[in-house]
Amino acid sequence: MDDRTPGIRLRSSIWRRLDALARRAFPAVVTILLMLLLCMPLGLPEQSALLPALTLTSVFFWSLFRPASMTPPMVFAIGLLLDLLGYLPLGVGVLSLLGLHGLTVQGRRVLTRHGFLFVWLTFLLIATGTSILAWALSSLLTLRLLPFAPAVFQAVLATAIYPAIVTLFARAHTTIADPGRA
């Protein structure tokens, strides 16, 4: 009897299911691995500032194009890791990234219809807002007014690295991270 007969479904093997799981986990795993890589002594200028910038870029991209893979619990875990690795007060990275994720998912229908420049400018606004939120929360939690320049630098750096990072992520999005290929 043919497997394509109505009423008979193909059973997926364990390897197919593992492949599908790996493809669904790809955005979060890559984000976490890049975060850990940036904590190594690589000798890059302003390497410590790259950690939040890269994390913002990654969460924005995957929340926009793979929201089923970049879920709020996963964003929470990434934010907690950002707090622990970036020496931020606990909760600042979590709330900032969850806000970024929420805004991105809410605007997903509009953003996916437009081209790169519109999405990049939107990311500029969201990254600036996220950096200001992180600065305000850090100031509030440390009970002192922190310098504002690092927040501006973080937003500018995130916006500057966005095209390069998104180019790599877009290629992965259409190839290895595509659950439809599993």
C-alpha atoms as a PDB file:
ATOM      1  CA  MET A   1       0.000   0.000   0.000  1.00  0.00           C
ATOM      2  CA  ASP A   2       1.300   3.453  -0.921  1.00  0.00           C
ATOM      3  CA  ASP A   3       2.277   5.784   1.944  1.00  0.00           C
ATOM      4  CA  ARG A   4       0.542   8.640   0.179  1.00  0.00           C
ATOM      5  CA  THR A   5      -2.882   7.077   0.502  1.00  0.00           C
ATOM      6  CA  PRO A   6      -5.337   9.350   2.341  1.00  0.00           C
ATOM      7  CA  GLY A   7      -5.601   8.501   5.996  1.00  0.00           C
ATOM      8  CA  ILE A   8      -2.088   7.151   6.254  1.00  0.00           C
ATOM      9  CA  ARG A   9       0.527   9.523   7.588  1.00  0.00           C
ATOM     10  CA  LEU A  10       4.227   9.093   7.189  1.00  0.00           C
ATOM     11  CA  ARG A  11       5.896   8.355  10.488  1.00  0.00           C
ATOM     12  CA  SER A  12       8.784  10.618  11.116  1.00  0.00           C
ATOM     13  CA  SER A  13      11.936   8.959  12.261  1.00  0.00           C
ATOM     14  CA  ILE A  14      13.815  10.030  15.341  1.00  0.00           C
ATOM     15  CA  TRP A  15      16.405  11.698  13.102  1.00  0.00           C
ATOM     16  CA  ARG A  16      13.760  13.758  11.334  1.00  0.00           C
ATOM     17  CA  ARG A  17      12.331  14.892  14.649  1.00  0.00           C
ATOM     18  CA  LEU A  18      15.788  15.751  15.980  1.00  0.00           C
ATOM     19  CA  ASP A  19      16.510  17.678  12.788  1.00  0.00           C
ATOM     20  CA  ALA A  20      13.268  19.640  13.150  1.00  0.00           C
ATOM     21  CA  LEU A  21      14.039  20.337  16.818  1.00  0.00           C
ATOM     22  CA  ALA A  22      17.551  21.524  15.970  1.00  0.00           C
ATOM     23  CA  ARG A  23      16.186  23.854  13.297  1.00  0.00           C
ATOM     24  CA  ARG A  24      13.632  25.292  15.731  1.00  0.00           C
ATOM     25  CA  ALA A  25      16.311  25.770  18.404  1.00  0.00           C
ATOM     26  CA  PHE A  26      18.836  27.288  15.983  1.00  0.00           C
ATOM     27  CA  PRO A  27      18.040  30.996  16.630  1.00  0.00           C
ATOM     28  CA  ALA A  28      18.331  30.718  20.400  1.00  0.00           C
ATOM     29  CA  VAL A  29      21.369  28.449  20.310  1.00  0.00           C
ATOM     30  CA  VAL A  30      23.235  30.717  17.885  1.00  0.00           C
ATOM     31  CA  THR A  31      22.392  33.775  19.981  1.00  0.00           C
ATOM     32  CA  ILE A  32      23.656  32.121  23.164  1.00  0.00           C
ATOM     33  CA  LEU A  33      26.811  30.815  21.472  1.00  0.00           C
ATOM     34  CA  LEU A  34      27.603  34.264  20.066  1.00  0.00           C
ATOM     35  CA  MET A  35      27.077  35.777  23.524  1.00  0.00           C
ATOM     36  CA  LEU A  36      29.465  33.264  25.065  1.00  0.00           C
ATOM     37  CA  LEU A  37      31.985  33.821  22.259  1.00  0.00           C
ATOM     38  CA  LEU A  38      32.004  37.558  22.958  1.00  0.00           C
ATOM     39  CA  CYS A  39      32.866  36.867  26.598  1.00  0.00           C
ATOM     40  CA  MET A  40      36.128  35.233  25.557  1.00  0.00           C
ATOM     41  CA  PRO A  41      39.228  37.425  25.421  1.00  0.00           C
ATOM     42  CA  LEU A  42      39.302  37.986  21.658  1.00  0.00           C
ATOM     43  CA  GLY A  43      41.063  41.349  21.784  1.00  0.00           C
ATOM     44  CA  LEU A  44      38.361  43.186  19.829  1.00  0.00           C
ATOM     45  CA  PRO A  45      38.019  46.927  20.468  1.00  0.00           C
ATOM     46  CA  GLU A  46      34.955  47.682  22.609  1.00  0.00           C
ATOM     47  CA  GLN A  47      34.293  43.957  22.868  1.00  0.00           C
ATOM     48  CA  SER A  48      32.241  44.359  26.037  1.00  0.00           C
ATOM     49  CA  ALA A  49      29.895  46.755  24.227  1.00  0.00           C
ATOM     50  CA  LEU A  50      29.386  44.219  21.447  1.00  0.00           C
ATOM     51  CA  LEU A  51      27.618  41.804  23.812  1.00  0.00           C
ATOM     52  CA  PRO A  52      24.384  43.809  24.292  1.00  0.00           C
ATOM     53  CA  ALA A  53      24.507  45.140  20.714  1.00  0.00           C
ATOM     54  CA  LEU A  54      24.758  41.670  19.206  1.00  0.00           C
ATOM     55  CA  THR A  55      22.089  40.347  21.558  1.00  0.00           C
ATOM     56  CA  LEU A  56      19.678  43.153  20.603  1.00  0.00           C
ATOM     57  CA  THR A  57      20.290  42.497  16.916  1.00  0.00           C
ATOM     58  CA  SER A  58      19.845  38.756  17.249  1.00  0.00           C
ATOM     59  CA  VAL A  59      16.671  38.886  19.330  1.00  0.00           C
ATOM     60  CA  PHE A  60      15.169  41.486  16.978  1.00  0.00           C
ATOM     61  CA  PHE A  61      15.940  39.512  13.822  1.00  0.00           C
ATOM     62  CA  TRP A  62      14.776  36.126  15.078  1.00  0.00           C
ATOM     63  CA  SER A  63      11.684  37.622  16.760  1.00  0.00           C
ATOM     64  CA  LEU A  64      10.796  39.199  13.437  1.00  0.00           C
ATOM     65  CA  PHE A  65      11.439  36.262  11.126  1.00  0.00           C
ATOM     66  CA  ARG A  66      11.144  33.204  13.416  1.00  0.00           C
ATOM     67  CA  PRO A  67       8.857  34.178  16.317  1.00  0.00           C
ATOM     68  CA  ALA A  68       7.980  30.511  16.886  1.00  0.00           C
ATOM     69  CA  SER A  69      11.660  29.804  17.532  1.00  0.00           C
ATOM     70  CA  MET A  70      12.379  32.939  19.581  1.00  0.00           C
ATOM     71  CA  THR A  71       9.657  32.584  22.209  1.00  0.00           C
ATOM     72  CA  PRO A  72       9.266  34.797  25.307  1.00  0.00           C
ATOM     73  CA  PRO A  73      10.693  32.103  27.639  1.00  0.00           C
ATOM     74  CA  MET A  74      13.729  31.828  25.376  1.00  0.00           C
ATOM     75  CA  VAL A  75      14.094  35.624  25.296  1.00  0.00           C
ATOM     76  CA  PHE A  76      13.837  35.584  29.100  1.00  0.00           C
ATOM     77  CA  ALA A  77      16.686  33.047  29.294  1.00  0.00           C
ATOM     78  CA  ILE A  78      18.810  35.072  26.858  1.00  0.00           C
ATOM     79  CA  GLY A  79      18.113  38.245  28.856  1.00  0.00           C
ATOM     80  CA  LEU A  80      19.102  36.529  32.090  1.00  0.00           C
ATOM     81  CA  LEU A  81      22.323  35.327  30.470  1.00  0.00           C
ATOM     82  CA  LEU A  82      22.949  38.888  29.228  1.00  0.00           C
ATOM     83  CA  ASP A  83      22.520  40.180  32.781  1.00  0.00           C
ATOM     84  CA  LEU A  84      24.917  37.591  34.146  1.00  0.00           C
ATOM     85  CA  LEU A  85      27.542  38.011  31.419  1.00  0.00           C
ATOM     86  CA  GLY A  86      27.228  41.760  31.011  1.00  0.00           C
ATOM     87  CA  TYR A  87      27.397  42.632  34.698  1.00  0.00           C
ATOM     88  CA  LEU A  88      24.026  44.366  34.592  1.00  0.00           C
ATOM     89  CA  PRO A  89      21.687  44.402  37.550  1.00  0.00           C
ATOM     90  CA  LEU A  90      19.529  41.290  37.343  1.00  0.00           C
ATOM     91  CA  GLY A  91      16.357  41.911  35.411  1.00  0.00           C
ATOM     92  CA  VAL A  92      17.557  44.780  33.230  1.00  0.00           C
ATOM     93  CA  GLY A  93      18.478  42.600  30.255  1.00  0.00           C
ATOM     94  CA  VAL A  94      15.414  40.431  30.778  1.00  0.00           C
ATOM     95  CA  LEU A  95      12.945  43.344  30.761  1.00  0.00           C
ATOM     96  CA  SER A  96      14.738  45.149  27.933  1.00  0.00           C
ATOM     97  CA  LEU A  97      14.828  42.106  25.661  1.00  0.00           C
ATOM     98  CA  LEU A  98      11.255  41.096  26.479  1.00  0.00           C
ATOM     99  CA  GLY A  99      10.156  44.636  25.556  1.00  0.00           C
ATOM    100  CA  LEU A 100      12.152  44.443  22.316  1.00  0.00           C
ATOM    101  CA  HIS A 101      10.651  41.036  21.552  1.00  0.00           C
ATOM    102  CA  GLY A 102       7.110  42.223  22.279  1.00  0.00           C
ATOM    103  CA  LEU A 103       7.425  45.298  20.059  1.00  0.00           C
ATOM    104  CA  THR A 104       8.968  43.277  17.262  1.00  0.00           C
ATOM    105  CA  VAL A 105       6.303  40.575  17.317  1.00  0.00           C
ATOM    106  CA  GLN A 106       3.545  43.215  17.461  1.00  0.00           C
ATOM    107  CA  GLY A 107       4.953  45.040  14.432  1.00  0.00           C
ATOM    108  CA  ARG A 108       5.834  41.883  12.551  1.00  0.00           C
ATOM    109  CA  ARG A 109       3.027  42.135   9.981  1.00  0.00           C
ATOM    110  CA  VAL A 110       4.054  45.651   9.003  1.00  0.00           C
ATOM    111  CA  LEU A 111       7.815  45.082   9.115  1.00  0.00           C
ATOM    112  CA  THR A 112       7.867  41.929   6.994  1.00  0.00           C
ATOM    113  CA  ARG A 113       6.086  43.758   4.159  1.00  0.00           C
ATOM    114  CA  HIS A 114       8.774  46.418   3.868  1.00  0.00           C
ATOM    115  CA  GLY A 115      12.327  46.387   2.641  1.00  0.00           C
ATOM    116  CA  PHE A 116      15.613  46.333   4.478  1.00  0.00           C
ATOM    117  CA  LEU A 117      15.966  50.106   4.932  1.00  0.00           C
ATOM    118  CA  PHE A 118      12.585  50.452   6.653  1.00  0.00           C
ATOM    119  CA  VAL A 119      13.321  47.497   8.941  1.00  0.00           C
ATOM    120  CA  TRP A 120      16.774  48.897   9.725  1.00  0.00           C
ATOM    121  CA  LEU A 121      15.353  52.319  10.632  1.00  0.00           C
ATOM    122  CA  THR A 122      12.725  50.616  12.776  1.00  0.00           C
ATOM    123  CA  PHE A 123      15.497  48.664  14.478  1.00  0.00           C
ATOM    124  CA  LEU A 124      17.306  51.957  15.100  1.00  0.00           C
ATOM    125  CA  LEU A 125      14.253  53.285  16.947  1.00  0.00           C
ATOM    126  CA  ILE A 126      13.643  50.079  18.888  1.00  0.00           C
ATOM    127  CA  ALA A 127      17.345  49.670  19.786  1.00  0.00           C
ATOM    128  CA  THR A 128      17.443  53.274  20.999  1.00  0.00           C
ATOM    129  CA  GLY A 129      14.340  52.737  23.111  1.00  0.00           C
ATOM    130  CA  THR A 130      15.720  49.481  24.488  1.00  0.00           C
ATOM    131  CA  SER A 131      19.042  51.119  25.367  1.00  0.00           C
ATOM    132  CA  ILE A 132      17.271  53.995  27.115  1.00  0.00           C
ATOM    133  CA  LEU A 133      15.114  51.510  29.025  1.00  0.00           C
ATOM    134  CA  ALA A 134      18.204  49.530  30.096  1.00  0.00           C
ATOM    135  CA  TRP A 135      19.914  52.762  31.193  1.00  0.00           C
ATOM    136  CA  ALA A 136      16.858  53.917  33.161  1.00  0.00           C
ATOM    137  CA  LEU A 137      16.410  50.537  34.851  1.00  0.00           C
ATOM    138  CA  SER A 138      20.115  50.325  35.695  1.00  0.00           C
ATOM    139  CA  SER A 139      20.022  53.846  37.153  1.00  0.00           C
ATOM    140  CA  LEU A 140      16.933  52.999  39.158  1.00  0.00           C
ATOM    141  CA  LEU A 141      18.313  49.727  40.489  1.00  0.00           C
ATOM    142  CA  THR A 142      21.707  51.196  41.436  1.00  0.00           C
ATOM    143  CA  LEU A 143      20.039  54.257  43.017  1.00  0.00           C
ATOM    144  CA  ARG A 144      22.219  56.711  41.122  1.00  0.00           C
ATOM    145  CA  LEU A 145      22.115  58.466  37.790  1.00  0.00           C
ATOM    146  CA  LEU A 146      24.454  56.597  35.465  1.00  0.00           C
ATOM    147  CA  PRO A 147      26.192  58.261  32.489  1.00  0.00           C
ATOM    148  CA  PHE A 148      23.974  58.323  29.415  1.00  0.00           C
ATOM    149  CA  ALA A 149      26.783  58.025  26.829  1.00  0.00           C
ATOM    150  CA  PRO A 150      27.125  54.212  27.086  1.00  0.00           C
ATOM    151  CA  ALA A 151      23.407  53.811  26.314  1.00  0.00           C
ATOM    152  CA  VAL A 152      23.762  55.981  23.217  1.00  0.00           C
ATOM    153  CA  PHE A 153      26.894  54.089  22.181  1.00  0.00           C
ATOM    154  CA  GLN A 154      25.088  50.767  22.599  1.00  0.00           C
ATOM    155  CA  ALA A 155      22.217  51.899  20.356  1.00  0.00           C
ATOM    156  CA  VAL A 156      24.609  53.263  17.719  1.00  0.00           C
ATOM    157  CA  LEU A 157      26.760  50.128  17.805  1.00  0.00           C
ATOM    158  CA  ALA A 158      23.735  47.826  17.527  1.00  0.00           C
ATOM    159  CA  THR A 159      22.470  49.831  14.562  1.00  0.00           C
ATOM    160  CA  ALA A 160      25.916  49.815  12.935  1.00  0.00           C
ATOM    161  CA  ILE A 161      26.433  46.044  13.185  1.00  0.00           C
ATOM    162  CA  TYR A 162      22.844  45.267  12.159  1.00  0.00           C
ATOM    163  CA  PRO A 163      23.488  44.954   8.380  1.00  0.00           C
ATOM    164  CA  ALA A 164      26.443  42.582   8.786  1.00  0.00           C
ATOM    165  CA  ILE A 165      24.753  40.373  11.369  1.00  0.00           C
ATOM    166  CA  VAL A 166      21.457  40.300   9.498  1.00  0.00           C
ATOM    167  CA  THR A 167      23.204  39.251   6.295  1.00  0.00           C
ATOM    168  CA  LEU A 168      24.519  36.144   8.053  1.00  0.00           C
ATOM    169  CA  PHE A 169      21.240  35.477   9.862  1.00  0.00           C
ATOM    170  CA  ALA A 170      19.200  35.901   6.659  1.00  0.00           C
ATOM    171  CA  ARG A 171      21.280  33.253   4.936  1.00  0.00           C
ATOM    172  CA  ALA A 172      20.807  30.888   7.877  1.00  0.00           C
ATOM    173  CA  HIS A 173      17.095  31.771   8.006  1.00  0.00           C
ATOM    174  CA  THR A 174      16.567  30.508   4.471  1.00  0.00           C
ATOM    175  CA  THR A 175      18.817  27.468   4.734  1.00  0.00           C
ATOM    176  CA  ILE A 176      19.813  25.646   7.907  1.00  0.00           C
ATOM    177  CA  ALA A 177      17.333  27.304  10.271  1.00  0.00           C
ATOM    178  CA  ASP A 178      14.308  26.652   8.046  1.00  0.00           C
ATOM    179  CA  PRO A 179      12.004  24.158   9.801  1.00  0.00           C
ATOM    180  CA  GLY A 180      10.275  23.542   6.475  1.00  0.00           C
ATOM    181  CA  ARG A 181      13.387  21.742   5.247  1.00  0.00           C
ATOM    182  CA  ALA A 182      13.340  19.227   8.092  1.00  0.00           C
END
